[in-house]
Each structure stands twice: as C-alpha cells, then as structure tokens.
CSV table of C-alpha atoms and ligand atoms in Angstrom, one decimal:
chain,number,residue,atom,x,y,z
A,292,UNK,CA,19.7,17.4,-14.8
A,293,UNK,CA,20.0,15.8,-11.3
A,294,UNK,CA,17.5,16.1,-8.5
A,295,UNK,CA,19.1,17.3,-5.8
A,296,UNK,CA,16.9,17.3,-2.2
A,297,UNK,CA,17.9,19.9,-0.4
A,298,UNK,CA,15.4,19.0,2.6
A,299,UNK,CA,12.5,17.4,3.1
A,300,UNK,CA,9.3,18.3,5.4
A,301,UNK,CA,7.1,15.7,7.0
A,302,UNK,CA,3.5,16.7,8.3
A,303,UNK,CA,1.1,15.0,10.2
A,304,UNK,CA,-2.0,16.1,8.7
A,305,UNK,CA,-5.5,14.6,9.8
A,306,UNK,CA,-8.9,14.9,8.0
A,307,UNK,CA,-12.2,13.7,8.9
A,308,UNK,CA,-14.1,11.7,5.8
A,309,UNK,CA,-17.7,13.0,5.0
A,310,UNK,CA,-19.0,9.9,5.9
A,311,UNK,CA,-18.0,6.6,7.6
A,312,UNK,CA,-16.4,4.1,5.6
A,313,UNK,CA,-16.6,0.1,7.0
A,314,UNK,CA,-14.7,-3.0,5.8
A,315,UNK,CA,-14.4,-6.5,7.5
A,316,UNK,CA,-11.6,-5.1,9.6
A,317,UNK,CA,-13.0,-1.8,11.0
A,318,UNK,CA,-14.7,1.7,10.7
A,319,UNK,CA,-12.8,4.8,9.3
A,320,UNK,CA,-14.1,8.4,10.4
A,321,UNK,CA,-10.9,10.1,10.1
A,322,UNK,CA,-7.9,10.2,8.1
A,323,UNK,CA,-4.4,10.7,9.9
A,324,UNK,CA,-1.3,10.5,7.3
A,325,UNK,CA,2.4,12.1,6.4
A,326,UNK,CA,2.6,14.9,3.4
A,327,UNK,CA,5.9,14.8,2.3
A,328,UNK,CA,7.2,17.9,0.6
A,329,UNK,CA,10.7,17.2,-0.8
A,330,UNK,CA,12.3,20.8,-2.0
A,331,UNK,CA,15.5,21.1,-3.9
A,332,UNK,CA,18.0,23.6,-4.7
A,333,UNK,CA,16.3,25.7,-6.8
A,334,UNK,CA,12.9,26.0,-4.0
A,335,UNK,CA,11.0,23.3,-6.0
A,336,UNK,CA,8.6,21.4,-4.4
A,337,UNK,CA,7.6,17.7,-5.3
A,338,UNK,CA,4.6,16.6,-3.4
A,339,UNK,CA,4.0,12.5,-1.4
A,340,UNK,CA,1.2,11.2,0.6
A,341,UNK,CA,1.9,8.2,2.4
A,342,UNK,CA,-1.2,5.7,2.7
A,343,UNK,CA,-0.7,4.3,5.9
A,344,UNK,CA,-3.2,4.0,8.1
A,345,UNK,CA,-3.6,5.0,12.1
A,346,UNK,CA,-3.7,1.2,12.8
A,347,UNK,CA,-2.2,-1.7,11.3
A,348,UNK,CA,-5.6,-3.4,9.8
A,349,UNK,CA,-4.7,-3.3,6.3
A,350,UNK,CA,-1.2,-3.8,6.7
A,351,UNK,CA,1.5,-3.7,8.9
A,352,UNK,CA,2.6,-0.2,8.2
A,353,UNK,CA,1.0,2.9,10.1
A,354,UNK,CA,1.7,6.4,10.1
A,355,UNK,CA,3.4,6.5,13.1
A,356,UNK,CA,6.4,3.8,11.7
A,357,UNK,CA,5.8,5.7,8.3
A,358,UNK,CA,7.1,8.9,10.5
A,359,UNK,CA,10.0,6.4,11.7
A,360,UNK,CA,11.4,4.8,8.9
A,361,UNK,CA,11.1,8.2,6.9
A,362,UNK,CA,12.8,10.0,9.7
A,363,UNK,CA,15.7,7.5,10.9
A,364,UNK,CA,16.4,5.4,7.4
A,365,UNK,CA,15.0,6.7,4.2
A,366,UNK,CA,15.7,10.8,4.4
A,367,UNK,CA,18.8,9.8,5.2
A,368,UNK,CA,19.3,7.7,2.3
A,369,UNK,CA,17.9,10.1,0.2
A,370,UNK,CA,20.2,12.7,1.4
A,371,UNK,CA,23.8,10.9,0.6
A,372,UNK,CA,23.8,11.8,-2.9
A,373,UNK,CA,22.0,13.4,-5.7
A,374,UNK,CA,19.6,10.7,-8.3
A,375,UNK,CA,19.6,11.1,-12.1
A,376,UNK,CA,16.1,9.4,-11.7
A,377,UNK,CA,14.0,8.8,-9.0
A,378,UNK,CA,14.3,4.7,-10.8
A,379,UNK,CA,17.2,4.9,-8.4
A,380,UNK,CA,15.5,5.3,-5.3
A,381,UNK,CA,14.2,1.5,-5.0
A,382,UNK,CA,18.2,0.3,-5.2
A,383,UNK,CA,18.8,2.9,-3.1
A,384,UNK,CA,15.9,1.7,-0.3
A,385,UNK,CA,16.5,-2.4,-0.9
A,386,UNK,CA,19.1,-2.1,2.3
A,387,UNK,CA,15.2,-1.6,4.2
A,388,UNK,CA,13.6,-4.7,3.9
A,389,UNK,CA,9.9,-3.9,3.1
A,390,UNK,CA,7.5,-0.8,4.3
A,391,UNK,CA,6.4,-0.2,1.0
A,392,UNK,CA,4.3,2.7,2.1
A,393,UNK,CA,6.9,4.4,3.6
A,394,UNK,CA,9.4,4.2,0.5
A,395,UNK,CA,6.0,5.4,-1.9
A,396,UNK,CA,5.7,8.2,0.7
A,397,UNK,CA,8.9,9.8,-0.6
A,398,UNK,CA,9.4,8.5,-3.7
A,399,UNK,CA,6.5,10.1,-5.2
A,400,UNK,CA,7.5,13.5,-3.7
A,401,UNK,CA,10.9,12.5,-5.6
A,402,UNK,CA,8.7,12.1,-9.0
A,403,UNK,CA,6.8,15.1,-8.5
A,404,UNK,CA,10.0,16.7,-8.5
A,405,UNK,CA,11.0,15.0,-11.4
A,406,UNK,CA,8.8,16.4,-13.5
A,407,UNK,CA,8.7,19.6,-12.8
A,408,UNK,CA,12.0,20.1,-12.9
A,409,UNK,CA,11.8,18.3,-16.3
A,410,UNK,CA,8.3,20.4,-17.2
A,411,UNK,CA,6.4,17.3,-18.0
A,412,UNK,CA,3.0,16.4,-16.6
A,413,UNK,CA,3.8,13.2,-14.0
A,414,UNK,CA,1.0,11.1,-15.8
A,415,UNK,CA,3.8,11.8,-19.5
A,416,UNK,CA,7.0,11.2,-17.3
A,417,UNK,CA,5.6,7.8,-16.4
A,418,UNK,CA,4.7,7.0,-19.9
A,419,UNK,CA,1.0,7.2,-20.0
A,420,UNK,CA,-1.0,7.6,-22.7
A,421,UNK,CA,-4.5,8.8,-21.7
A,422,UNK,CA,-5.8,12.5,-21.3
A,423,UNK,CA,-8.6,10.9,-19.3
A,424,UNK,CA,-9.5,7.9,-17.3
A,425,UNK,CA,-12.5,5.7,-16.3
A,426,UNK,CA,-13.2,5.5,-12.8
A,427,UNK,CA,-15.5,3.5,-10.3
A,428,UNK,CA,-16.4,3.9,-6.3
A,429,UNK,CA,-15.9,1.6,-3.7
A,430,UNK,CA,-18.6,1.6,-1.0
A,431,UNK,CA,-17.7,0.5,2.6
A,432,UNK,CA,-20.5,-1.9,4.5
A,433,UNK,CA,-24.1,-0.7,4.9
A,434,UNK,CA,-26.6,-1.0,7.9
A,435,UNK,CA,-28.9,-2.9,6.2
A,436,UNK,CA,-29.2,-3.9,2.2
A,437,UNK,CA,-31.9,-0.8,1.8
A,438,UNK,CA,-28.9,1.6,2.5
A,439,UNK,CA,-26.7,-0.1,0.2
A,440,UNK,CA,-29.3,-0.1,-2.7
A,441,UNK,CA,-29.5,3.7,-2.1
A,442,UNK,CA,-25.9,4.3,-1.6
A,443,UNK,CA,-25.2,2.8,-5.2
A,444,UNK,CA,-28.1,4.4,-6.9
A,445,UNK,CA,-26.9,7.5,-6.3
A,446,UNK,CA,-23.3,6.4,-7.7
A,447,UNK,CA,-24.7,4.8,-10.6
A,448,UNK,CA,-26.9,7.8,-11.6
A,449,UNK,CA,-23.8,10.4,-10.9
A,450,UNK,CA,-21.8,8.0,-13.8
A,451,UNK,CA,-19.4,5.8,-11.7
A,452,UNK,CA,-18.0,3.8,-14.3
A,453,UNK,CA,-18.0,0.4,-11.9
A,454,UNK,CA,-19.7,-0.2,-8.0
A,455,UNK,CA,-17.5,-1.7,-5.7
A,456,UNK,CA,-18.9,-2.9,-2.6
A,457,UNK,CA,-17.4,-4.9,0.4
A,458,UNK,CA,-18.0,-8.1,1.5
A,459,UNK,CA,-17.6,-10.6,4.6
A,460,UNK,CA,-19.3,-13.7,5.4
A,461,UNK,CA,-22.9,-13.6,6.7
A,462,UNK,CA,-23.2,-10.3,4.3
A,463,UNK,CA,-22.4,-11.7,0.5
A,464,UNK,CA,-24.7,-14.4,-1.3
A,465,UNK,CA,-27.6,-12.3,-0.1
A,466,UNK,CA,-26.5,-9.1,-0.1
A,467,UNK,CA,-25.1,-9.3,-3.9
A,468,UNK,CA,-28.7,-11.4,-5.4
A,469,UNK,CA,-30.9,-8.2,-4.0
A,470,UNK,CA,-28.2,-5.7,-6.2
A,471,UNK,CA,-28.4,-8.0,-8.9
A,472,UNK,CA,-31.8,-8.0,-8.8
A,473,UNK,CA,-32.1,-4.5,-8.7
A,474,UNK,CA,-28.8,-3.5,-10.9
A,475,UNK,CA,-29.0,-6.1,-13.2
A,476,UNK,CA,-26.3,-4.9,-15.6
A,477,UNK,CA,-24.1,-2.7,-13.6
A,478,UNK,CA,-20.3,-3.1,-13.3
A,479,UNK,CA,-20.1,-4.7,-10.3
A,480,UNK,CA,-17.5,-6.2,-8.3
A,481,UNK,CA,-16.7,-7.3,-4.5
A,482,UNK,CA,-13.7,-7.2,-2.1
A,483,UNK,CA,-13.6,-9.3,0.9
A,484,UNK,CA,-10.2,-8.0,2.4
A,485,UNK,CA,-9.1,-11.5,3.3
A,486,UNK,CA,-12.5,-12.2,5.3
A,487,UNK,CA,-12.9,-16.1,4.1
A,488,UNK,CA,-10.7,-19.3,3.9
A,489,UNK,CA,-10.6,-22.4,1.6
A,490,UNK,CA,-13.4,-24.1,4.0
A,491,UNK,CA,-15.6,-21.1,2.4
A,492,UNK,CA,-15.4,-22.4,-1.5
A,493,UNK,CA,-18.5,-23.2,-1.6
A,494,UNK,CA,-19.8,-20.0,-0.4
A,495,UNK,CA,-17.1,-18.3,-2.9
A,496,UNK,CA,-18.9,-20.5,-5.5
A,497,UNK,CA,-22.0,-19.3,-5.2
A,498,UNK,CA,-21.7,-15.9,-6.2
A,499,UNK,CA,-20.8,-16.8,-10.1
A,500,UNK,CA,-23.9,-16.6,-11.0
A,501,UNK,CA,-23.9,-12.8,-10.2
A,502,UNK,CA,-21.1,-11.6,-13.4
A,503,UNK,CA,-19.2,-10.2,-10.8
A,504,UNK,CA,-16.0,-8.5,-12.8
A,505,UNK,CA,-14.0,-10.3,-10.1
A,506,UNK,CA,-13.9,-11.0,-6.4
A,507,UNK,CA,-10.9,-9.1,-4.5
A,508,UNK,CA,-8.5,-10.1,-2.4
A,509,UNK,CA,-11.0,-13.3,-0.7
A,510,UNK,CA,-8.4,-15.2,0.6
A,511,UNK,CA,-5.4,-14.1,3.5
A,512,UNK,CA,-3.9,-11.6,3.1
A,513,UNK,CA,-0.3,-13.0,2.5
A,514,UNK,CA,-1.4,-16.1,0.8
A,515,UNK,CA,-1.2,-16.9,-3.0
A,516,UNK,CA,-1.2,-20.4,-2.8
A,517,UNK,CA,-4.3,-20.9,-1.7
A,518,UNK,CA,-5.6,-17.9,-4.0
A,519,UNK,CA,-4.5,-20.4,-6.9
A,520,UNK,CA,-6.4,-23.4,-5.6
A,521,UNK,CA,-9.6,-21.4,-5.3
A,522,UNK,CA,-9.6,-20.2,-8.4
A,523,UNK,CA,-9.4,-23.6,-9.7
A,524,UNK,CA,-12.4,-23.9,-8.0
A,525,UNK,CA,-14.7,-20.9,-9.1
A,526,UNK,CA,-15.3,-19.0,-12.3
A,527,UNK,CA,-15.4,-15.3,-11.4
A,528,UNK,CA,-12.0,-13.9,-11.8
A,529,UNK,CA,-9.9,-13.3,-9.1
A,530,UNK,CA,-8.3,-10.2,-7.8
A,531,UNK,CA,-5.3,-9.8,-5.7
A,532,UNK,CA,-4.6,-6.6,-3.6
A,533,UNK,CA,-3.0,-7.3,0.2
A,534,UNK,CA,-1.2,-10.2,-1.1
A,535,UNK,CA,1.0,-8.2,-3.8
A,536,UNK,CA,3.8,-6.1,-2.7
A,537,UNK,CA,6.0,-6.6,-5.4
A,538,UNK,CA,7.3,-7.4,-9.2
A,539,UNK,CA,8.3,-10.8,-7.5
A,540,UNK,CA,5.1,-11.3,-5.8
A,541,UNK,CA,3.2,-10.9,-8.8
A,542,UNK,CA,5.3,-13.0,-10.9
A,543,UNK,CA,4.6,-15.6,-8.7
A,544,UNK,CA,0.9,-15.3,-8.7
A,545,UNK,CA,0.8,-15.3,-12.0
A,546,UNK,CA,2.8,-18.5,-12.5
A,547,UNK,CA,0.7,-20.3,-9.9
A,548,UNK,CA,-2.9,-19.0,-11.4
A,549,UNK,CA,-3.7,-17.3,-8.2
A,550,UNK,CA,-5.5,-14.2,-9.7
A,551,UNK,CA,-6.7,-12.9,-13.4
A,552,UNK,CA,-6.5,-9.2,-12.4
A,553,UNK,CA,-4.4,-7.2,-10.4
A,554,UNK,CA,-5.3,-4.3,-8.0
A,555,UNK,CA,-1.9,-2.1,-8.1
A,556,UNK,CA,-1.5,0.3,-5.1
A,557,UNK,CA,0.6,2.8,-5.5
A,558,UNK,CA,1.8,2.3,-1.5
A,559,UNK,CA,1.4,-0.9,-1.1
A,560,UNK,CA,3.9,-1.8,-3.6
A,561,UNK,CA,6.9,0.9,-2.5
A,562,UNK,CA,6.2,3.6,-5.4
A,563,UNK,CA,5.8,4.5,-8.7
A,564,UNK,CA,8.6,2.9,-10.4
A,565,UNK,CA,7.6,-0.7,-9.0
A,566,UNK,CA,3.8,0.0,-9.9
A,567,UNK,CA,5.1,0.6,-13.5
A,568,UNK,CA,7.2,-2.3,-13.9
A,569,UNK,CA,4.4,-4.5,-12.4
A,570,UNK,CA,2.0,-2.5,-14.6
A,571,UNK,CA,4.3,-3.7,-18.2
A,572,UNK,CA,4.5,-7.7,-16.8
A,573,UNK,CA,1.2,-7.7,-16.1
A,574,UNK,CA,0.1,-6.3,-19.2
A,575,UNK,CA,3.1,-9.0,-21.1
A,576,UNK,CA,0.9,-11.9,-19.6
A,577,UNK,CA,-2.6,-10.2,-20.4
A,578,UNK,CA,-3.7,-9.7,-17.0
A,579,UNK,CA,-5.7,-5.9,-16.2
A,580,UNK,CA,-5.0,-3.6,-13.8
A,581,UNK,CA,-6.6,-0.7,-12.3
A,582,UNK,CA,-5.5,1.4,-9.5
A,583,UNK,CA,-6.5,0.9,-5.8
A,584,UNK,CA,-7.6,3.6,-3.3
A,585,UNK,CA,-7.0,4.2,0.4
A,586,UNK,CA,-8.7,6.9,1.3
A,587,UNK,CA,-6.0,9.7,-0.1
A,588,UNK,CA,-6.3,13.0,0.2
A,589,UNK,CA,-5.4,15.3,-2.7
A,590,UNK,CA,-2.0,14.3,-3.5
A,591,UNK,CA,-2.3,10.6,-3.5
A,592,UNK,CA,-5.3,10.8,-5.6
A,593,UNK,CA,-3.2,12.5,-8.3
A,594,UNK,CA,-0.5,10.0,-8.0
A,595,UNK,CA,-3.4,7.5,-8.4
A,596,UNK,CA,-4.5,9.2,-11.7
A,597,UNK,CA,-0.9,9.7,-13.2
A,598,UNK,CA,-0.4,6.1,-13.1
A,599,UNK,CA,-3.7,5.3,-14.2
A,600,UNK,CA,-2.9,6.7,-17.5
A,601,UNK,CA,-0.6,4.1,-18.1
A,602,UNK,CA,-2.5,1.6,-21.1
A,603,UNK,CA,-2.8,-1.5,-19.2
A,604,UNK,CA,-5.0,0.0,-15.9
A,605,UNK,CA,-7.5,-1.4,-18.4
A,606,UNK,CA,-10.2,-1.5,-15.5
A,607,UNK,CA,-12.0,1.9,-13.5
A,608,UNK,CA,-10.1,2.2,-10.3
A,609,UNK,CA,-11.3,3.3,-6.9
A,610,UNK,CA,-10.0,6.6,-7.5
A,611,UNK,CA,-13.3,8.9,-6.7
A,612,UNK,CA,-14.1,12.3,-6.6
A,613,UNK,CA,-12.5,14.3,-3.5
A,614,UNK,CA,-16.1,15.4,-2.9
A,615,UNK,CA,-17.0,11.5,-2.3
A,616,UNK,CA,-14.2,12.0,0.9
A,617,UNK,CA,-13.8,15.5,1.9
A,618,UNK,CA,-15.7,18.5,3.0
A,619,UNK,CA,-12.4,20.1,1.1
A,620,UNK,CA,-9.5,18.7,-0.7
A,621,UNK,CA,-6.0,19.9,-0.2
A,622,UNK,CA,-5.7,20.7,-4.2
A,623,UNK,CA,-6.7,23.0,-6.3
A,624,UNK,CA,-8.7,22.2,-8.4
A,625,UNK,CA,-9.8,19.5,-6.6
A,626,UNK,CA,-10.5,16.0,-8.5
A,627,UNK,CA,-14.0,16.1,-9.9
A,628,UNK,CA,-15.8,13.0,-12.0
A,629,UNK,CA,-18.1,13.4,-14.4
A,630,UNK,CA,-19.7,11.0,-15.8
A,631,UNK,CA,-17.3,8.4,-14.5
A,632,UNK,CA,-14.5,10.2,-16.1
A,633,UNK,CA,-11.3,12.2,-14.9
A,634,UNK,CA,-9.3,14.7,-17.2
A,635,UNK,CA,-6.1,14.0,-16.5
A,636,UNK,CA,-4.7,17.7,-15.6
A,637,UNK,CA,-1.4,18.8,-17.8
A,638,UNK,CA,0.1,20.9,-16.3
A,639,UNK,CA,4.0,19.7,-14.7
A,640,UNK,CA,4.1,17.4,-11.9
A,641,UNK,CA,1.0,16.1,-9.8
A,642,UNK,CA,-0.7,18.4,-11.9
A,643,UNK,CA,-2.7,20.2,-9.6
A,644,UNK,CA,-1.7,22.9,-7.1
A,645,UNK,CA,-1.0,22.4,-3.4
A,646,UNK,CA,-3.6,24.3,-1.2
A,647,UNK,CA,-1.2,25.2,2.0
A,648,UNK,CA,-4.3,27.0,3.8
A,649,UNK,CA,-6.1,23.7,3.5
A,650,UNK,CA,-2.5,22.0,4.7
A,651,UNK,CA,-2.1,23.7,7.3
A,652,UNK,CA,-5.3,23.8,8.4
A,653,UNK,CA,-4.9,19.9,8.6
A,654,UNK,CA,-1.4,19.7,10.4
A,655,UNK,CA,-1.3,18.7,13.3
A,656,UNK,CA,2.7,18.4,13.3
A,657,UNK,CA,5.4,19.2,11.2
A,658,UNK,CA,9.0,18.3,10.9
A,659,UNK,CA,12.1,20.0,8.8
A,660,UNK,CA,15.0,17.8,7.9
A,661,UNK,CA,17.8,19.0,5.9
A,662,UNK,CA,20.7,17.2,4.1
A,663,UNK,CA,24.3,17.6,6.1
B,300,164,O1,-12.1,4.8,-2.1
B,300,164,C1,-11.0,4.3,-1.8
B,300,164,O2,-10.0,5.0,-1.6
B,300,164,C2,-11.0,2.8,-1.8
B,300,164,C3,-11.4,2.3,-0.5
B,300,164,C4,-11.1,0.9,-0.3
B,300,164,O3,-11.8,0.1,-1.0
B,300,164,C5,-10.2,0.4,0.6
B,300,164,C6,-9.6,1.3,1.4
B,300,164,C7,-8.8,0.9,2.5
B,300,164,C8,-8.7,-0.3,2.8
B,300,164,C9,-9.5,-1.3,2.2
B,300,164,O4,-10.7,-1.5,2.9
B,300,164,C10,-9.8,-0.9,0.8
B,300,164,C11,-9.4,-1.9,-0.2
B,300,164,O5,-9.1,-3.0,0.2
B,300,164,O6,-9.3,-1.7,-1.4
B,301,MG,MG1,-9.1,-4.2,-1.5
C-alpha cells in the first residue's frame, strides 16, 4: 500500500507556555511553530510539528526557514512520487543539505500517515516495545536557588521519574551542592547548552561529587573533539544533544569517547527514521538514550513518546505532561503523567486525536499546497 500525499497544509500556530522557561541562551514565553497536516487520497490525515524555534538560539533553524524549506524544496520533493515507506523520505531529502527540523517536520506527518493507513499504533510501526514509558522534567533557570528547591519539590512529589535542571557558569557548583543537600537521592542531571569551554574543566570537575546521571551538552555546540577530551578529564558521564545531528555524527562521538549517553531529538536529527537507526547503534555500542524535548505542543510530544517506546531510550526523557506547558493541548486526550509514567495510547497513528478548535484557535496562518 503506497502513501500517496495528495496535499499538504502548513500552519503557523503560536501558544503561550504557562510559565517562562530560561536557559543560558534566552527566555521562552511563547511558542510559535508549523503543524503540518499531510492528507492523502483517501482524506487521511497524518499529523508533524516542527521544533523550530522563533530565533536561531538553539540552532540555526527557525520557523520562518522551516516555512521556506517546506514550502520551496521538501513539499515539492514529496510531491514527485508516491513512497512505499516514509524510510524513503531521508534519500529523497539528502539533495537538501541539513535542516533537520524541517525534514522531521514532514516526515513525521508522513509516519502518522503510515500507520494509519497501515492501522498500527506509530509507537508498533517504529518497533517499540513498551505500553508505557518513564519520564522526567526539565526545569529552565530560577531567580534564586529557593525557587528552584520549590520548583523541584513539587516535581518530585507529583512522580517525575528524573529532575533536569539548567546550568551556566556562575549558577552550577553552588546551585547543584544546595539540591544535593536537600534531594540527596533524586535523579538528577544538568544541561549546560554549550555555556562552558575546556578552560572550565576544573569547574566541570567539581560537580562529580554530586552523582549527577550525566552532564548535557557542556561543551559547543558543534564540537565533539573537545567533548572527548573532557570526558577524559571528569567522571560524570557525558551527554551530547546540539552536537548530534546524525547516524554519522554519532558514530564519530562514539569512536572518539566524546559522550556515554545520547539525547536523541526527534528534530534535531531530521526524523524518525534517523532517530531509529541512531537509537539501534547506540544501543549495539551500549550507550542509553532517552528522548529530548523542545517545548512541543501535542503532536510532537506524541512523536516524542512513540519513539520512546523503542528498548534502548533506557533513560526518562524530557517529555512532560502538556499541563507542565499549556493552559490547553492541541490533543485529545491530552498527555497526562502519573507517577512519572505515560501509557503509551493504542490507537493508529500519533495516537491521540487532533483537537482543530484548539488548532485553529492557535493559527495564526495557514497555507494549502497541493501536488501538480
Ligand atoms: O521540556 C522540554 O521540552 C525540554 C526543554 C529543554 O530542556 C530544552 C528546550 C529547548 C532548548 C533547550 O534549552 C533544551 C534542551 O537543550 O534540551
Ligand atoms: Mg539540552
């Protein structure tokens, strides 16, 4: 059975987060980003969200060269000929050279598809085999460490199976011995989104003596070289997230020692199919995965839970609750934790149900394009 697009709709859809969420590169309040609804011949609709941001902090990409490359290269592409499998769609994109988030963007509306046209749950046409998965929260920077102890009491008493919080120099060292002090035995881990250098080891060092799971992403945010040197240099394991964007990327990390764990985004690495693969070479040279978040709304999150159920995301991702993010989700149900745990849903596809009140709510533009 082929999956034939028939045409494709892009929205610009913008949400404002519940509360604030800060990292060493900036402060969120809203979320802008492209829902891609990819219908075929029979009126089926597969559902993508792309992850881009407004501004080009955490990569390159942003929604508005999303809406570009989607627009004048990859519907296009996608339009020329039917797919037996949306596998096809990354030979199909290599003639773009890179915006991952982009390609993810349709590509998972393209899986969607997939499996409801083949009446499979997304998480089973993947291969995964959980009916639930573990998750943890990430908390953005705090005014002060009071806040911060607050902030994760709350998560640790709803069930959150790991805290995440962010780091940068001047607010680490510190900052992690008072939650130690007070959390003594919590999962706990810390992303620096590329906020330190090599002349920072020391510094880096210092926080061993914490059991942090691992340290994410310390180092810049294209580097893996230096990555490998550092954790030569310190014992708690480290994680790579900006710095992996493909299979090839982390095959080289993994030859040169540069991280123990990797953080898969879903985006950030141009889609499902290339998360999977990087998922089964990971998991052939025993290093865990778990699945990264970036703020989605509905749709992404269940994207981020299908491919959670694969058996090496070994480690609770960032995928929260949509209650932790919105006033209300764009799916029904919406994704609900309890006790640190999500169900995955089984019904075909995404799983869960589109809410096109709530879409259209949150559209602020949309766009029909149709194959010739
Ligand atoms: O809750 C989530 O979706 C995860 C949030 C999170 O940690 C991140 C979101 C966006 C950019 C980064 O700061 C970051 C990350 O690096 O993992
Ligand atoms: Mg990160």
């Amino acid at each position: 059975m082929g999956i034939n697009v028939k045409y494709v709709v892009l929205r610009h859809l913008q949400m404002e987060l519940k509360s604030p969420f800060t990292t060493s590169f900036g402060t969120f309040r809203n979320k802008e980003f492209i829902l891609v609804e990819a219908i075929d011949e029979d009126g089926v609709s597969g559902w993508g969200e792309s992850v881009a941001f407004s501004s080009p902090w955490y990569n390159e990409e942003t929604v508005k060269t999303n809406w570009h490359m989607l627009e004048d290269f990859l519907l296009p592409l996608l339009f020329q000929t039917s797919l037996e499998h949306p596998d096809e769609l990354g030979q199909r994109f290599s003639v773009i050279r890179k915006n991952q988030m982009a390609k993810a963007a349709i590509e998972g509306a393209v899986w969607d598809l997939f499996a409801k046209k083949q009446q499979l749950p997304l998480h089973k046409a993947l291969g995964g085999t959980k009916s639930s998965i573990e998750v943890g929260v990430s908390i953005g920077i705090q005014k002060n460490v009071d806040d911060l102890l607050r902030v994760i009491e709350r998560y640790v008493q709803e069930g959150y199976r790991r805290i995440k919080i962010k780091i940068k120099p001047g607010w680490d060292v510190d900052i992690i011995r008072e939650v130690r002090r007070r959390f003594p035995d919590v999962p706990l881990m810390a992303d620096a989104n590329s906020a330190y250098s090599l002349q920072d080891i020391d510094r880096l060092r210092a926080l061993d003596e914490f059991q942090l799971m691992m340290i994410e992403q310390p180092l810049a945010a294209d580097d893996i070289v230096d990555h490998a040197t550092l954790q030569r240099h310190i014992n708690t394991p480290i994680c790579l997230d900006e710095s992996i964007h493909s299979i090839e990327d982390v095959r080289k990390a993994i030859q040169l020692g540069s991280c123990q764990i990797v953080n898969i985004k879903i985006g950030r690495v141009g889609g499902l199919t290339e998360a999977k693969r990087i998922h089964d070479l990971c998991q052939a040279n025993g290093i865990p995965v778990w699945c990264g978040g970036m703020l989605e709304a509905g749709v992404g999150r269940a994207h981020n839970i299908a491919i959670t159920t694969l058996e090496n995301f070994a480690m609770p991702g960032d995928t929260a609750a949509s209650s932790h993010y919105w006033e209300k989700d764009i799916i029904v149900p919406e994704v609900v934790v309890h006790n640190g745990t999500i169900v995955v849903p089984e019904a075909p596809g995404i799983g869960y149900e589109v809410d096109r009140r709530q879409v259209d709510r949150y559209t602020v533009f949309a766009k029909t394009y149709r194959a010739q």
